[in-house]
Tab-separated table of N, CA and C in Angstrom:
chain	number	residue	atom	x	y	z
A	1	UNK	N	0.845	-1.178	0.000
A	1	UNK	CA	0.000	0.000	0.000
A	1	UNK	C	0.891	1.242	0.000
A	2	UNK	N	0.578	2.170	-0.856
A	2	UNK	CA	1.355	3.391	-0.990
A	2	UNK	C	1.131	4.307	0.214
A	3	UNK	N	2.207	4.927	0.686
A	3	UNK	CA	2.133	5.833	1.839
A	3	UNK	C	2.930	7.095	1.532
A	4	UNK	N	2.534	8.187	2.162
A	4	UNK	CA	3.277	9.443	2.089
A	4	UNK	C	4.207	9.471	3.301
A	5	UNK	N	5.531	9.650	3.097
A	5	UNK	CA	6.461	9.674	4.239
A	5	UNK	C	6.206	10.871	5.152
A	6	UNK	N	6.356	10.636	6.449
A	6	UNK	CA	6.200	11.682	7.458
A	6	UNK	C	7.523	11.747	8.223
A	7	UNK	N	8.168	12.898	8.190
A	7	UNK	CA	9.457	13.075	8.851
A	7	UNK	C	9.283	13.887	10.116
A	8	UNK	N	10.021	13.518	11.168
A	8	UNK	CA	9.997	14.296	12.407
A	8	UNK	C	11.217	15.202	12.416
A	9	UNK	N	10.971	16.489	12.627
A	9	UNK	CA	12.041	17.487	12.727
A	9	UNK	C	11.840	18.243	14.023
A	10	UNK	N	12.526	17.826	15.071
A	10	UNK	CA	12.353	18.491	16.370
A	10	UNK	C	10.914	18.361	16.819
A	11	UNK	N	10.277	19.483	17.129
A	11	UNK	CA	8.897	19.421	17.617
A	11	UNK	C	7.848	19.340	16.499
A	12	UNK	N	8.310	19.213	15.240
A	12	UNK	CA	7.378	19.262	14.111
A	12	UNK	C	7.411	17.989	13.282
A	13	UNK	N	6.330	17.788	12.535
A	13	UNK	CA	6.263	16.730	11.529
A	13	UNK	C	6.246	17.399	10.165
A	14	UNK	N	6.997	16.844	9.226
A	14	UNK	CA	7.092	17.396	7.879
A	14	UNK	C	6.583	16.368	6.877
A	15	UNK	N	5.649	16.817	6.039
A	15	UNK	CA	5.087	15.954	5.002
A	15	UNK	C	5.257	16.669	3.669
A	16	UNK	N	5.901	16.002	2.733
A	16	UNK	CA	6.038	16.554	1.389
A	16	UNK	C	5.270	15.651	0.447
A	17	UNK	N	4.212	16.177	-0.091
A	17	UNK	CA	3.368	15.391	-0.994
A	17	UNK	C	3.900	15.580	-2.409
A	18	UNK	N	4.398	14.492	-2.989
A	18	UNK	CA	5.023	14.560	-4.311
A	18	UNK	C	4.126	14.026	-5.427
A	19	UNK	N	2.956	13.553	-5.074
A	19	UNK	CA	2.038	13.000	-6.075
A	19	UNK	C	0.653	13.594	-5.842
A	20	UNK	N	-0.152	13.562	-6.897
A	20	UNK	CA	-1.542	13.958	-6.708
A	20	UNK	C	-2.223	12.880	-5.880
A	21	UNK	N	-2.950	13.311	-4.879
A	21	UNK	CA	-3.556	12.361	-3.941
A	21	UNK	C	-4.871	11.830	-4.471
A	22	UNK	N	-5.010	10.537	-4.405
A	22	UNK	CA	-6.321	9.945	-4.642
A	22	UNK	C	-6.941	9.700	-3.265
A	23	UNK	N	-8.213	9.392	-3.235
A	23	UNK	CA	-8.959	9.386	-1.982
A	23	UNK	C	-8.356	8.466	-0.925
A	24	UNK	N	-8.006	7.240	-1.261
A	24	UNK	CA	-7.497	6.275	-0.279
A	24	UNK	C	-6.157	6.756	0.290
A	25	UNK	N	-5.295	7.296	-0.576
A	25	UNK	CA	-3.999	7.809	-0.135
A	25	UNK	C	-4.173	9.000	0.798
A	26	UNK	N	-5.130	9.866	0.486
A	26	UNK	CA	-5.402	11.030	1.343
A	26	UNK	C	-5.919	10.587	2.711
A	27	UNK	N	-6.791	9.594	2.732
A	27	UNK	CA	-7.309	9.090	4.011
A	27	UNK	C	-6.202	8.437	4.833
A	28	UNK	N	-5.316	7.693	4.146
A	28	UNK	CA	-4.174	7.094	4.849
A	28	UNK	C	-3.271	8.168	5.432
A	29	UNK	N	-3.038	9.231	4.667
A	29	UNK	CA	-2.205	10.338	5.156
A	29	UNK	C	-2.826	10.960	6.393
A	30	UNK	N	-4.124	11.206	6.348
A	30	UNK	CA	-4.831	11.782	7.505
A	30	UNK	C	-4.641	10.894	8.737
A	31	UNK	N	-4.863	9.615	8.582
A	31	UNK	CA	-4.732	8.674	9.702
A	31	UNK	C	-3.283	8.586	10.196
A	32	UNK	N	-2.339	8.470	9.261
A	32	UNK	CA	-0.926	8.357	9.634
A	32	UNK	C	-0.438	9.617	10.359
A	33	UNK	N	-0.868	10.776	9.874
A	33	UNK	CA	-0.424	12.027	10.504
A	33	UNK	C	-0.940	12.157	11.931
A	34	UNK	N	-2.196	11.864	12.129
A	34	UNK	CA	-2.762	11.996	13.469
A	34	UNK	C	-2.126	10.980	14.415
A	35	UNK	N	-1.861	9.784	13.901
A	35	UNK	CA	-1.172	8.775	14.712
A	35	UNK	C	0.226	9.261	15.092
A	36	UNK	N	0.943	9.855	14.148
A	36	UNK	CA	2.292	10.356	14.424
A	36	UNK	C	2.274	11.534	15.400
A	37	UNK	N	1.281	12.394	15.299
A	37	UNK	CA	1.169	13.507	16.264
A	37	UNK	C	1.007	12.928	17.665
A	38	UNK	N	0.181	11.906	17.778
A	38	UNK	CA	-0.038	11.270	19.076
A	38	UNK	C	1.222	10.591	19.592
A	39	UNK	N	1.906	9.826	18.740
A	39	UNK	CA	3.098	9.078	19.160
A	39	UNK	C	4.257	9.987	19.538
A	40	UNK	N	4.453	11.057	18.749
A	40	UNK	CA	5.639	11.892	18.927
A	40	UNK	C	5.396	13.108	19.811
A	41	UNK	N	4.149	13.462	20.032
A	41	UNK	CA	3.861	14.689	20.771
A	41	UNK	C	4.236	15.925	19.980
A	42	UNK	N	4.213	15.804	18.658
A	42	UNK	CA	4.588	16.922	17.794
A	42	UNK	C	3.713	18.134	18.082
A	43	UNK	N	4.305	19.290	17.990
A	43	UNK	CA	3.579	20.532	18.233
A	43	UNK	C	3.152	21.218	16.941
A	44	UNK	N	3.636	20.733	15.813
A	44	UNK	CA	3.263	21.341	14.546
A	44	UNK	C	3.378	20.350	13.408
A	45	UNK	N	2.568	20.589	12.377
A	45	UNK	CA	2.590	19.761	11.170
A	45	UNK	C	2.751	20.703	9.986
A	46	UNK	N	3.783	20.453	9.182
A	46	UNK	CA	4.000	21.253	7.989
A	46	UNK	C	3.768	20.362	6.775
A	47	UNK	N	2.844	20.758	5.926
A	47	UNK	CA	2.491	19.968	4.747
A	47	UNK	C	2.873	20.759	3.503
A	48	UNK	N	3.820	20.224	2.742
A	48	UNK	CA	4.282	20.865	1.509
A	48	UNK	C	3.502	20.277	0.336
A	49	UNK	N	2.730	21.132	-0.332
A	49	UNK	CA	1.936	20.670	-1.473
A	49	UNK	C	2.424	21.296	-2.783
A	50	UNK	N	3.689	21.707	-2.816
A	50	UNK	CA	4.208	22.398	-4.004
A	50	UNK	C	4.198	21.517	-5.260
A	51	UNK	N	4.223	20.200	-5.101
A	51	UNK	CA	4.199	19.309	-6.262
A	51	UNK	C	2.782	18.881	-6.638
A	52	UNK	N	1.800	19.360	-5.875
A	52	UNK	CA	0.411	18.965	-6.128
A	52	UNK	C	-0.220	19.962	-7.100
A	53	UNK	N	-0.734	19.450	-8.209
A	53	UNK	CA	-1.322	20.338	-9.216
A	53	UNK	C	-2.835	20.421	-9.126
A	54	UNK	N	-3.446	19.463	-8.442
A	54	UNK	CA	-4.903	19.440	-8.349
A	54	UNK	C	-5.325	19.215	-6.904
A	55	UNK	N	-6.176	20.100	-6.398
A	55	UNK	CA	-6.781	19.897	-5.085
A	55	UNK	C	-8.286	19.998	-5.279
A	56	UNK	N	-8.976	18.917	-5.037
A	56	UNK	CA	-10.423	18.942	-5.163
A	56	UNK	C	-11.056	19.169	-3.787
A	57	UNK	N	-12.372	19.156	-3.742
A	57	UNK	CA	-13.057	19.427	-2.472
A	57	UNK	C	-12.728	18.351	-1.430
A	58	UNK	N	-12.539	17.109	-1.854
A	58	UNK	CA	-12.202	16.048	-0.912
A	58	UNK	C	-10.838	16.309	-0.283
A	59	UNK	N	-9.859	16.655	-1.107
A	59	UNK	CA	-8.518	16.939	-0.585
A	59	UNK	C	-8.551	18.167	0.323
A	60	UNK	N	-9.317	19.167	-0.049
A	60	UNK	CA	-9.476	20.344	0.806
A	60	UNK	C	-10.063	19.966	2.150
A	61	UNK	N	-11.045	19.066	2.132
A	61	UNK	CA	-11.654	18.614	3.381
A	61	UNK	C	-10.650	17.826	4.221
A	62	UNK	N	-9.832	17.006	3.570
A	62	UNK	CA	-8.810	16.237	4.299
A	62	UNK	C	-7.830	17.186	4.983
A	63	UNK	N	-7.379	18.228	4.288
A	63	UNK	CA	-6.459	19.192	4.899
A	63	UNK	C	-7.115	19.865	6.104
A	64	UNK	N	-8.390	20.227	5.959
A	64	UNK	CA	-9.119	20.821	7.085
A	64	UNK	C	-9.256	19.846	8.247
A	65	UNK	N	-9.534	18.589	7.933
A	65	UNK	CA	-9.641	17.571	8.988
A	65	UNK	C	-8.319	17.389	9.724
A	66	UNK	N	-7.225	17.336	8.967
A	66	UNK	CA	-5.902	17.181	9.590
A	66	UNK	C	-5.644	18.350	10.538
A	67	UNK	N	-5.948	19.554	10.083
A	67	UNK	CA	-5.721	20.731	10.934
A	67	UNK	C	-6.592	20.684	12.186
A	68	UNK	N	-7.856	20.313	12.042
A	68	UNK	CA	-8.767	20.252	13.192
A	68	UNK	C	-8.322	19.196	14.193
A	69	UNK	N	-7.983	18.017	13.687
A	69	UNK	CA	-7.553	16.938	14.587
A	69	UNK	C	-6.228	17.277	15.246
A	70	UNK	N	-5.317	17.864	14.493
A	70	UNK	CA	-4.019	18.243	15.059
A	70	UNK	C	-4.192	19.284	16.149
A	71	UNK	N	-5.070	20.245	15.902
A	71	UNK	CA	-5.286	21.303	16.894
A	71	UNK	C	-5.843	20.710	18.191
A	72	UNK	N	-6.750	19.761	18.066
A	72	UNK	CA	-7.293	19.099	19.260
A	72	UNK	C	-6.169	18.415	20.031
A	73	UNK	N	-5.155	17.939	19.292
A	73	UNK	CA	-4.018	17.261	19.926
A	73	UNK	C	-2.863	18.223	20.198
A	74	UNK	N	-3.159	19.541	20.221
A	74	UNK	CA	-2.195	20.585	20.575
A	74	UNK	C	-1.073	20.751	19.559
A	75	UNK	N	-1.401	20.602	18.285
A	75	UNK	CA	-0.420	20.838	17.224
A	75	UNK	C	-1.050	21.744	16.163
A	76	UNK	N	-0.258	22.659	15.645
A	76	UNK	CA	-0.713	23.563	14.592
A	76	UNK	C	-0.371	22.970	13.232
A	77	UNK	N	-1.128	23.344	12.204
A	77	UNK	CA	-0.888	22.846	10.848
A	77	UNK	C	-0.640	24.006	9.897
A	78	UNK	N	0.431	23.898	9.120
A	78	UNK	CA	0.746	24.899	8.104
A	78	UNK	C	0.887	24.180	6.766
A	79	UNK	N	0.187	24.678	5.770
A	79	UNK	CA	0.300	24.162	4.406
A	79	UNK	C	1.145	25.154	3.610
A	80	UNK	N	2.169	24.642	2.933
A	80	UNK	CA	3.067	25.523	2.181
A	80	UNK	C	3.157	25.076	0.729
A	81	UNK	N	3.619	26.016	-0.125
A	81	UNK	CA	3.917	25.693	-1.511
A	81	UNK	C	2.707	25.579	-2.416
A	82	UNK	N	1.612	26.206	-2.018
A	82	UNK	CA	0.400	26.090	-2.831
A	82	UNK	C	0.593	26.818	-4.167
A	83	UNK	N	0.329	26.125	-5.255
A	83	UNK	CA	0.426	26.727	-6.579
A	83	UNK	C	-0.773	27.650	-6.798
A	84	UNK	N	-0.585	28.718	-7.601
A	84	UNK	CA	-1.697	29.656	-7.843
A	84	UNK	C	-2.967	28.968	-8.347
A	85	UNK	N	-2.827	28.001	-9.225
A	85	UNK	CA	-4.015	27.316	-9.769
A	85	UNK	C	-4.765	26.574	-8.663
A	86	UNK	N	-4.023	26.032	-7.711
A	86	UNK	CA	-4.657	25.327	-6.597
A	86	UNK	C	-5.406	26.327	-5.718
A	87	UNK	N	-4.790	27.479	-5.458
A	87	UNK	CA	-5.450	28.503	-4.637
A	87	UNK	C	-6.730	28.981	-5.318
A	88	UNK	N	-6.659	29.187	-6.623
A	88	UNK	CA	-7.849	29.634	-7.374
A	88	UNK	C	-8.945	28.578	-7.272
A	89	UNK	N	-8.575	27.323	-7.427
A	89	UNK	CA	-9.559	26.241	-7.345
A	89	UNK	C	-10.214	26.194	-5.974
A	90	UNK	N	-9.402	26.310	-4.923
A	90	UNK	CA	-9.959	26.259	-3.564
A	90	UNK	C	-10.948	27.397	-3.344
A	91	UNK	N	-10.621	28.589	-3.823
A	91	UNK	CA	-11.526	29.728	-3.658
A	91	UNK	C	-12.797	29.507	-4.470
A	92	UNK	N	-12.651	29.023	-5.707
A	92	UNK	CA	-13.824	28.772	-6.549
A	92	UNK	C	-14.724	27.694	-5.950
A	93	UNK	N	-14.119	26.737	-5.237
A	93	UNK	CA	-14.916	25.688	-4.591
A	93	UNK	C	-15.547	26.190	-3.288
A	94	UNK	N	-15.109	27.354	-2.835
A	94	UNK	CA	-15.651	27.904	-1.592
A	94	UNK	C	-15.067	27.266	-0.353
A	95	UNK	N	-13.878	26.637	-0.475
A	95	UNK	CA	-13.237	25.994	0.666
A	95	UNK	C	-12.381	27.012	1.410
A	96	UNK	N	-12.628	27.170	2.680
A	96	UNK	CA	-11.880	28.155	3.463
A	96	UNK	C	-10.718	27.542	4.220
A	97	UNK	N	-10.650	26.213	4.318
A	97	UNK	CA	-9.582	25.518	5.043
A	97	UNK	C	-9.425	26.074	6.460
A	98	UNK	N	-10.511	26.049	7.203
A	98	UNK	CA	-10.487	26.570	8.572
A	98	UNK	C	-9.447	25.845	9.414
A	99	UNK	N	-8.708	26.622	10.183
A	99	UNK	CA	-7.701	26.074	11.078
A	99	UNK	C	-6.389	25.758	10.402
A	100	UNK	N	-6.325	25.966	9.091
A	100	UNK	CA	-5.103	25.696	8.347
A	100	UNK	C	-4.387	27.022	8.107
A	101	UNK	N	-3.166	27.121	8.598
A	101	UNK	CA	-2.334	28.273	8.279
A	101	UNK	C	-1.626	27.975	6.967
A	102	UNK	N	-1.345	29.016	6.199
A	102	UNK	CA	-0.634	28.829	4.939
A	102	UNK	C	0.596	29.731	4.901
A	103	UNK	N	1.603	29.294	4.168
A	103	UNK	CA	2.817	30.080	3.947
A	103	UNK	C	3.306	29.777	2.539
A	104	UNK	N	4.125	30.691	2.013
A	104	UNK	CA	4.567	30.538	0.632
A	104	UNK	C	5.487	29.342	0.428
A	105	UNK	N	6.388	29.101	1.386
A	105	UNK	CA	7.352	28.018	1.207
A	105	UNK	C	7.689	27.379	2.553
A	106	UNK	N	8.528	26.347	2.512
A	106	UNK	CA	8.858	25.594	3.726
A	106	UNK	C	9.521	26.498	4.771
A	107	UNK	N	10.448	27.353	4.339
A	107	UNK	CA	11.154	28.231	5.274
A	107	UNK	C	10.174	29.136	6.015
A	108	UNK	N	9.279	29.765	5.280
A	108	UNK	CA	8.301	30.652	5.926
A	108	UNK	C	7.315	29.846	6.764
A	109	UNK	N	7.013	28.637	6.334
A	109	UNK	CA	6.125	27.775	7.109
A	109	UNK	C	6.729	27.381	8.445
A	110	UNK	N	8.030	27.063	8.444
A	110	UNK	CA	8.711	26.718	9.699
A	110	UNK	C	8.741	27.932	10.629
A	111	UNK	N	9.002	29.109	10.072
A	111	UNK	CA	8.984	30.329	10.896
A	111	UNK	C	7.610	30.518	11.528
A	112	UNK	N	6.572	30.286	10.745
A	112	UNK	CA	5.211	30.439	11.256
A	112	UNK	C	4.935	29.435	12.371
A	113	UNK	N	5.372	28.195	12.186
A	113	UNK	CA	5.161	27.190	13.240
A	113	UNK	C	5.877	27.587	14.529
A	114	UNK	N	7.109	28.079	14.405
A	114	UNK	CA	7.848	28.484	15.606
A	114	UNK	C	7.148	29.621	16.337
A	115	UNK	N	6.470	30.498	15.598
A	115	UNK	CA	5.753	31.587	16.273
A	115	UNK	C	4.472	31.085	16.935
A	116	UNK	N	3.946	29.969	16.459
A	116	UNK	CA	2.664	29.467	16.976
A	116	UNK	C	2.800	28.617	18.230
A	117	UNK	N	3.992	28.086	18.491
A	117	UNK	CA	4.116	27.226	19.662
A	117	UNK	C	5.025	27.876	20.688
A	118	UNK	N	4.888	27.452	21.891
A	118	UNK	CA	5.724	27.921	22.986
A	118	UNK	C	6.866	26.919	23.136
A	119	UNK	N	8.015	27.210	22.520
A	119	UNK	CA	9.124	26.259	22.516
A	119	UNK	C	9.728	26.045	23.897
A	120	UNK	N	9.638	27.045	24.781
A	120	UNK	CA	10.187	26.867	26.125
A	120	UNK	C	9.468	25.736	26.843
A	121	UNK	N	8.151	25.703	26.710
A	121	UNK	CA	7.373	24.636	27.324
A	121	UNK	C	7.728	23.301	26.698
A	122	UNK	N	7.872	23.275	25.361
A	122	UNK	CA	8.211	22.029	24.665
A	122	UNK	C	9.579	21.531	25.099
A	123	UNK	N	10.580	22.430	25.182
A	123	UNK	CA	11.938	22.032	25.574
A	123	UNK	C	11.957	21.475	26.985
A	124	UNK	N	11.228	22.119	27.901
A	124	UNK	CA	11.177	21.635	29.273
A	124	UNK	C	10.566	20.240	29.330
A	125	UNK	N	9.532	20.009	28.520
A	125	UNK	CA	8.874	18.701	28.487
A	125	UNK	C	9.835	17.642	27.952
A	126	UNK	N	10.588	17.981	26.869
A	126	UNK	CA	11.543	17.026	26.302
A	126	UNK	C	12.661	16.730	27.289
A	127	UNK	N	13.160	17.769	27.996
A	127	UNK	CA	14.210	17.546	28.993
A	127	UNK	C	13.712	16.621	30.090
A	128	UNK	N	12.463	16.820	30.491
A	128	UNK	CA	11.872	15.986	31.530
A	128	UNK	C	11.779	14.536	31.071
A	129	UNK	N	11.351	14.333	29.802
A	129	UNK	CA	11.239	12.978	29.262
A	129	UNK	C	12.603	12.312	29.139
A	130	UNK	N	13.621	13.075	28.722
A	130	UNK	CA	14.968	12.528	28.613
A	130	UNK	C	15.497	12.147	29.991
A	131	UNK	N	15.171	12.946	31.005
A	131	UNK	CA	15.572	12.646	32.366
A	131	UNK	C	14.941	11.359	32.854
A	132	UNK	N	13.667	11.163	32.506
A	132	UNK	CA	12.980	9.925	32.871
A	132	UNK	C	13.633	8.728	32.191
A	133	UNK	N	14.027	8.898	30.916
A	133	UNK	CA	14.667	7.809	30.175
A	133	UNK	C	16.026	7.487	30.786
A	134	UNK	N	16.768	8.530	31.203
A	134	UNK	CA	18.071	8.297	31.828
A	134	UNK	C	17.908	7.564	33.158
A	135	UNK	N	16.844	7.912	33.909
A	135	UNK	CA	16.610	7.263	35.189
A	135	UNK	C	16.304	5.781	35.026
A	136	UNK	N	15.614	5.438	33.937
A	136	UNK	CA	15.196	4.046	33.759
A	136	UNK	C	16.368	3.136	33.387
A	137	UNK	N	17.478	3.711	32.896
A	137	UNK	CA	18.610	2.881	32.501
A	137	UNK	C	19.557	2.602	33.659
A	138	UNK	N	19.365	3.317	34.770
A	138	UNK	CA	20.272	3.131	35.911
A	138	UNK	C	19.904	1.932	36.739
């Protein structure tokens, strides 16, 4: 079964979609991302759609669902690299992508994620978890 790779970068998850998504692949991505947010405690999800040429209403709904579910799990979602034709299509379809932040590219998306989370709290939590792991090996 085909899957979209999900990379962990510090407190964030990075997804680069390199193919046009069909429905089953989009649903798998939604499920895999939410599972990874839960497993890793990620504070942000960055989705790069720069290689995607077509976004239909289903894909728009999936992006909105990912953002809503991530927010419930204390993670923000940023979609980057949207092509002009995709933006026009989303507006023509009347999709607002509630809860989804957008940025022009990955660099600006990462900056946006860093502004949205409190990294001091995240760092303290990671230090605490590492301390617990060190204690268990003694």
